[in-house]
XYZ file of C-alpha atoms in Angstrom:
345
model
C 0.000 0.000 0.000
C 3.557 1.770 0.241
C 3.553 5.355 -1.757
C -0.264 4.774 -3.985
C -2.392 7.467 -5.064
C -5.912 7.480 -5.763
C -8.688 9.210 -6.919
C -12.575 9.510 -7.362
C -14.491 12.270 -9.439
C -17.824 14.350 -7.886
C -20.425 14.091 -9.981
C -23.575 16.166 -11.624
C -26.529 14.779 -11.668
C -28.453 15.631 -14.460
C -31.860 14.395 -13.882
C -33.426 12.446 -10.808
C -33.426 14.829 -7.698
C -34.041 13.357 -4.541
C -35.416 10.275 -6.275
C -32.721 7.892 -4.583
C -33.405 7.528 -1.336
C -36.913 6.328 -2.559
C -35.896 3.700 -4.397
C -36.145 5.717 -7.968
C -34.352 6.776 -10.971
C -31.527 8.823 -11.803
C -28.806 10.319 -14.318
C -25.696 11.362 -13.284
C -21.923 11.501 -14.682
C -18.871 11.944 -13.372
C -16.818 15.310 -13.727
C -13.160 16.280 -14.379
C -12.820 17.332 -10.881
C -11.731 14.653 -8.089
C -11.022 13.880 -4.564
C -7.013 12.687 -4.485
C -5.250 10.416 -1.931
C -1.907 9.496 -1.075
C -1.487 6.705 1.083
C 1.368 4.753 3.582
C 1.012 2.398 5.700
C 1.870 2.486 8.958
C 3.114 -0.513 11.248
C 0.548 0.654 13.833
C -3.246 1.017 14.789
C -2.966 4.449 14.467
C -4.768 6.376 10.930
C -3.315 9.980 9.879
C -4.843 12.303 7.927
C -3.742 15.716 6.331
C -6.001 17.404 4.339
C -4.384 20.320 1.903
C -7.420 21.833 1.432
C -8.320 22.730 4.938
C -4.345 22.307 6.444
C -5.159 20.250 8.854
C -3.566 17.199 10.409
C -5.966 15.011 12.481
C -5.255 11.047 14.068
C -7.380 8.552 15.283
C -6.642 5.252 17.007
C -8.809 3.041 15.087
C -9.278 0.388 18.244
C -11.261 3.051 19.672
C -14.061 1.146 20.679
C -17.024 4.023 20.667
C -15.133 6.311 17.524
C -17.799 9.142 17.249
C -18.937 11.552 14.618
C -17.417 15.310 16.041
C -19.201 17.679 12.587
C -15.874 17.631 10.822
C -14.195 17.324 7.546
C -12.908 13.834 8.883
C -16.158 12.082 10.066
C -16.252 10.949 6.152
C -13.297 9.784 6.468
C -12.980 8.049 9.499
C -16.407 6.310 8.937
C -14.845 4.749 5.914
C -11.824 2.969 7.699
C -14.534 1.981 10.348
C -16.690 0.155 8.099
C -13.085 -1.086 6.155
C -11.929 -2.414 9.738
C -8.519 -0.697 8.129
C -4.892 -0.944 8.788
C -3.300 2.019 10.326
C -2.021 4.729 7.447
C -1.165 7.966 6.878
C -3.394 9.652 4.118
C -2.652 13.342 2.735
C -5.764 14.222 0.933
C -6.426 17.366 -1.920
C -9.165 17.450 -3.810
C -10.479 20.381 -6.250
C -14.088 19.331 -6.321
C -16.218 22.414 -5.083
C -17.054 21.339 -1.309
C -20.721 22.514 0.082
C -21.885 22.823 -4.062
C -24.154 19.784 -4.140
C -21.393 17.969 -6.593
C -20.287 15.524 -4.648
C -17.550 16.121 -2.606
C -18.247 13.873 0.439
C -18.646 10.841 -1.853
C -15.426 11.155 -4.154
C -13.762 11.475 -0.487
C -15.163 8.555 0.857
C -14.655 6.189 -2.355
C -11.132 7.668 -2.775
C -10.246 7.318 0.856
C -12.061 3.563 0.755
C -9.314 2.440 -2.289
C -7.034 3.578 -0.615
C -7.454 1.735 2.912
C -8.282 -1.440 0.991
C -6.804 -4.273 1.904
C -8.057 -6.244 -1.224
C -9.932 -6.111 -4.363
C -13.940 -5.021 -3.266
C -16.814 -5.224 -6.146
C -17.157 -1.658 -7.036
C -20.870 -1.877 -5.821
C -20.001 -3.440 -2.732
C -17.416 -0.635 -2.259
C -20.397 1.807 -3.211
C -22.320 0.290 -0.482
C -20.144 0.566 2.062
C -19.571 4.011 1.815
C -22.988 4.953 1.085
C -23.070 3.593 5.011
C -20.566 4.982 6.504
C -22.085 8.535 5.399
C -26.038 6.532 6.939
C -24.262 5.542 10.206
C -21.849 7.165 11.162
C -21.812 10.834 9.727
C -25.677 10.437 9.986
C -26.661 11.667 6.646
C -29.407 9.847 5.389
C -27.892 10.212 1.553
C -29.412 7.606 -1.226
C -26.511 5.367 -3.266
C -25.835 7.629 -6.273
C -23.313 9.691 -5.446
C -21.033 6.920 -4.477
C -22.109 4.280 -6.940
C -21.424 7.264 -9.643
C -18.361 7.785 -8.096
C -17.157 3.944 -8.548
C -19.133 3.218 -11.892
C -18.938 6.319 -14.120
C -17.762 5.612 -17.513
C -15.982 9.077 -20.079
C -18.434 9.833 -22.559
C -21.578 9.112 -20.874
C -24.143 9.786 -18.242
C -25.155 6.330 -16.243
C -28.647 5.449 -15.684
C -29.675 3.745 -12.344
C -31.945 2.056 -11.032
C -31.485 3.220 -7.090
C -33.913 -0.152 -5.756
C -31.840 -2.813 -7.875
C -28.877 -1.031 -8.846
C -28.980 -2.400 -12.405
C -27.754 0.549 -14.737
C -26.970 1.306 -18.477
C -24.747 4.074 -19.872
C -26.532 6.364 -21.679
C -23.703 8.386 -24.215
C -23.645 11.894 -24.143
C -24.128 13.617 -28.227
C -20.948 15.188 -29.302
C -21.575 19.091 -29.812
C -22.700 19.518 -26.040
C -20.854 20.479 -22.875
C -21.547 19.836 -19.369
C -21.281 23.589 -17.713
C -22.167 23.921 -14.013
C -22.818 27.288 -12.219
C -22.178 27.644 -8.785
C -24.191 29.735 -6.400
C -21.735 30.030 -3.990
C -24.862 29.604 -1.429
C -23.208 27.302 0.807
C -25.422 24.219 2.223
C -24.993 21.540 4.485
C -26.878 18.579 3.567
C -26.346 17.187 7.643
C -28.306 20.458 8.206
C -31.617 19.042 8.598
C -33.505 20.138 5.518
C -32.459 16.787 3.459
C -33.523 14.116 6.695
C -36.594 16.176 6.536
C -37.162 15.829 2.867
C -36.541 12.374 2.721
C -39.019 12.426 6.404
C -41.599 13.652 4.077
C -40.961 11.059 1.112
C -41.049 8.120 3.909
C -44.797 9.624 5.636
C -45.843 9.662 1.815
C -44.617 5.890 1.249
C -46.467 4.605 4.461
C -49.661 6.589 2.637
C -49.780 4.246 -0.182
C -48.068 1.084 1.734
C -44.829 1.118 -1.046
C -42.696 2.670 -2.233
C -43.299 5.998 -4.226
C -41.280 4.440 -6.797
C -44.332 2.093 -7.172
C -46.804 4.988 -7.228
C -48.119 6.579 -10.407
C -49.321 10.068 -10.595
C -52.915 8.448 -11.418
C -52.374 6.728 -7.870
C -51.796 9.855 -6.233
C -54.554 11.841 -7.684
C -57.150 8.807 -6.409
C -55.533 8.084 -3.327
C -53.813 11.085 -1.903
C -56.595 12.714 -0.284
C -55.537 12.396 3.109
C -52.107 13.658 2.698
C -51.379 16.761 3.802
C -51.154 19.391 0.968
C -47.464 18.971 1.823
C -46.528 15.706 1.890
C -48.677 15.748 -1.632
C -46.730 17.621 -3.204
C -43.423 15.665 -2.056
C -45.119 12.744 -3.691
C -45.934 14.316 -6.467
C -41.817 15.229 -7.273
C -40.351 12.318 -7.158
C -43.340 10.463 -8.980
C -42.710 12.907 -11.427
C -39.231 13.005 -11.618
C -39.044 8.944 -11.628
C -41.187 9.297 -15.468
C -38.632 13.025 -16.653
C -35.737 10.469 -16.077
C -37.307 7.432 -18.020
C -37.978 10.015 -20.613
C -34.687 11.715 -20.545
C -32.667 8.562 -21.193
C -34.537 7.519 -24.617
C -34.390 11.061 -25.780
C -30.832 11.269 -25.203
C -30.785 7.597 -26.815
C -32.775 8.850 -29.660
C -30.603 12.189 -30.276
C -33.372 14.576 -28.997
C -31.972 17.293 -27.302
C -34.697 19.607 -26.984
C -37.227 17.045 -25.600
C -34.026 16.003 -22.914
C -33.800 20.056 -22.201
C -37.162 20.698 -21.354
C -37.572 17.677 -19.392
C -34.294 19.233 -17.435
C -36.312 22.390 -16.926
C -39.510 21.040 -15.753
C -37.836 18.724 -13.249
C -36.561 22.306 -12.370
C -39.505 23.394 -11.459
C -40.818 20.696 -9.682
C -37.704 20.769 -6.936
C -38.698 24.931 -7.172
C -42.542 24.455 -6.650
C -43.233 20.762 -5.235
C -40.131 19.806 -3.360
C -39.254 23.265 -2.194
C -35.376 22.916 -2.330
C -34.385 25.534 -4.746
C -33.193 29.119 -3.852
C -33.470 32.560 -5.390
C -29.889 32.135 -6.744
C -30.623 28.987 -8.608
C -33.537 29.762 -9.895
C -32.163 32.980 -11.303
C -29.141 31.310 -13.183
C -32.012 28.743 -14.551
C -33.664 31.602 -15.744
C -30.434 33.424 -17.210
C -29.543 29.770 -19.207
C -32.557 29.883 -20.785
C -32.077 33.105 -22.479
C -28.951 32.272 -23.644
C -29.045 30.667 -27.469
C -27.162 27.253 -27.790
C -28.566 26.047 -24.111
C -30.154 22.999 -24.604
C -31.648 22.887 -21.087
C -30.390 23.869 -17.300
C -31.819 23.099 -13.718
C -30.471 22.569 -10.279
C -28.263 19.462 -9.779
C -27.777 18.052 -6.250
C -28.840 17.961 -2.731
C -30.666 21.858 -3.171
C -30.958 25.194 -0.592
C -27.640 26.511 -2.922
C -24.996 24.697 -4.554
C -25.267 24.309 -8.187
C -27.038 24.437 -11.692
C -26.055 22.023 -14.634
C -26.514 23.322 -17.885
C -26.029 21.119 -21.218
C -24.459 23.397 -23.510
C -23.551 23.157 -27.162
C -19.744 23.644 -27.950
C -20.023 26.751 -30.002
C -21.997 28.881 -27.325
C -20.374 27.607 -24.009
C -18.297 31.448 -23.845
C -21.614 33.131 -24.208
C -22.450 30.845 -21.223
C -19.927 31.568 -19.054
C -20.028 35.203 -20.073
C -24.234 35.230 -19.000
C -23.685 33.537 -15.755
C -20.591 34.183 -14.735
C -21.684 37.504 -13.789
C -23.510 35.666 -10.440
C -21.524 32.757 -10.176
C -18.584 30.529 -10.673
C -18.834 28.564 -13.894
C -17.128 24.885 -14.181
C -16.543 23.409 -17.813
C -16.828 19.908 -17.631
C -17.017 16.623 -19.799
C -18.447 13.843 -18.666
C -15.387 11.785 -16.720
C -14.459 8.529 -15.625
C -14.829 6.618 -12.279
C -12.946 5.893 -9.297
C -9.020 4.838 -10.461
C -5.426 4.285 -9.152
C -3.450 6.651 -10.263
């Protein structure tokens, strides 16, 4: 384990918000920026880790019977060699993914920290499950599987379509002629906050409505059985119903070379995490609005958790500058293709 580097990418996600965690649909991809780690291994029980971004050093005996979250950068990492049962090492960890920007961050440092403390080969989903956990139990944020299975599975070129209940996915290829281009808000959020358990709260009080899953649930369903949901919890349900049938859509008319029925389905899901779900802010929804005055934007919407963080745009080559020009004047503007998984460097 002497001297190896590794790395894992964020991700965008370009439709299926908040459609994870109940059991749904979803499209993300992989970006060109990643979580990096350098490992050693130690001859102890002891695990060091220096982060560049934040210059910090912190160490952890890892026979610590009762090791306990504390709020900080290293519960996501120290969660991971929990779950691992790792060796000691020392880690020294930089990573150029936007942190607090609903792109990923957390997950490419878990999966990259998780290759690293390996001990032996792990099935990528297995690996994608047991980080996926260590954020559930012991950083306690309820997050769904995509970020990390995206992290592990993401393939250049394409987005990857999964199925969040079985985990069976397809790679759906991205058309040449378009860019991924995210704009961030700079509104930071904090997904341990509160507002996501309460979210996903809501979705779970919806699924014990109809006895399954809202995966299971069509929007007919809801209409004829919804009545004694709260106006609230209604309209939860009515998101990620909704959402489940954009991304269905969305992958046969990317399949099928139809850009502008895949951008308007990227703007109505928009709307429903503005109107139904509640988790957009006045920032995002103004750089949705300033994408779609800008010629050559196929479609744009919030990507990730929500309450700040990010838009993703798809973008065709020729009118990215006029993009970055229009929205750059509110926020920070990443260029990105669509990048590979999880790799030893």
């Amino acid at each position: 384990m002497t001297g190896r580097t590794f790395r894992a990418p964020g991700r965008v996600n370009l439709i299926g918000e908040h459609t994870d965690y109940n059991d749904g649909l979803v499209m993300p991809a992989a970006i060109d920026f990643a979580t990096y780690v350098d490992v050693s291994a130690r001859a102890d029980r002891r695990l060091a880790v220096h982060s560049e971004n934040y210059s910090e050093t912190v160490e952890f005996d890892l026979d610590d019977p009762e090791p306990r979250a504390r709020g900080h950068w290293s519960d996501y990492v120290l969660g991971v060699a929990k779950m691992l049962d790792a060796n000691g090492a020392d880690l020294r960890i930089r990573s150029d993914v936007p942190m607090g920007a609903g792109l990923s961050s957390s997950a490419a440092l878990e999966v990259a920290v998780a290759l690293a403390l390996l001990r032996s080969d792990m099935d990528r989903t297995a690996l994608a499950k047991l980080c996926q956990r260590a954020e559930n139990e012991f950083v306690g944020v309820r997050c769904g599987i995509m970020d990390q299975f995206s992290a592990c599975h993401a393939r250049a070129g394409n987005a990857l379509m999964l199925d969040c209940r079985t985990l069976e996915h397809r790679f759906v290829p991205l058309p040449a002629g378009v860019t991924l281009v995210i704009a961030n808000t700079m509104v930071r959020h904090s997904l341990a906050a509160g507002e996501y358990n309460r979210r996903r709260a809501e979705c779970e009080e919806g699924s014990a409505h109809f006895g399954r899953s809202l995966r299971d649930v069509t929007i007919a369903e809801l209409e004829r059985e919804g009545r004694g949901l709260s106006d609230l919890v209604y309209r939860r349900c009515r998101h990620v119903i909704s959402e489940n049938a954009r991304v269905i859509a969305a992958a046969a008319a990317l399949e099928g070379g139809d850009l502008l029925n895949f951008g308007e389905l990227m703007y109505q899901s928009h709307r429903s995490l503005r109107d139904d779900f509640e988790v957009s802010c006045a920032e995002l929804d103004t750089l949705v609005e300033i994408a779609a005055a800008v010629p050559g934007v196929v479609g744009s919407r919030m990507t990730g958790g929500g309450f700040g963080g990010c838009t993703i745009s798809l973008v065709r080559d020729e009118h990215v500058d006029a993009f970055r020009a229009a929205a750059g004047r509110v926020s920070a503007v990443y260029v990105s293709g669509a990048a590979e998984g999880a790799s030893e460097l």
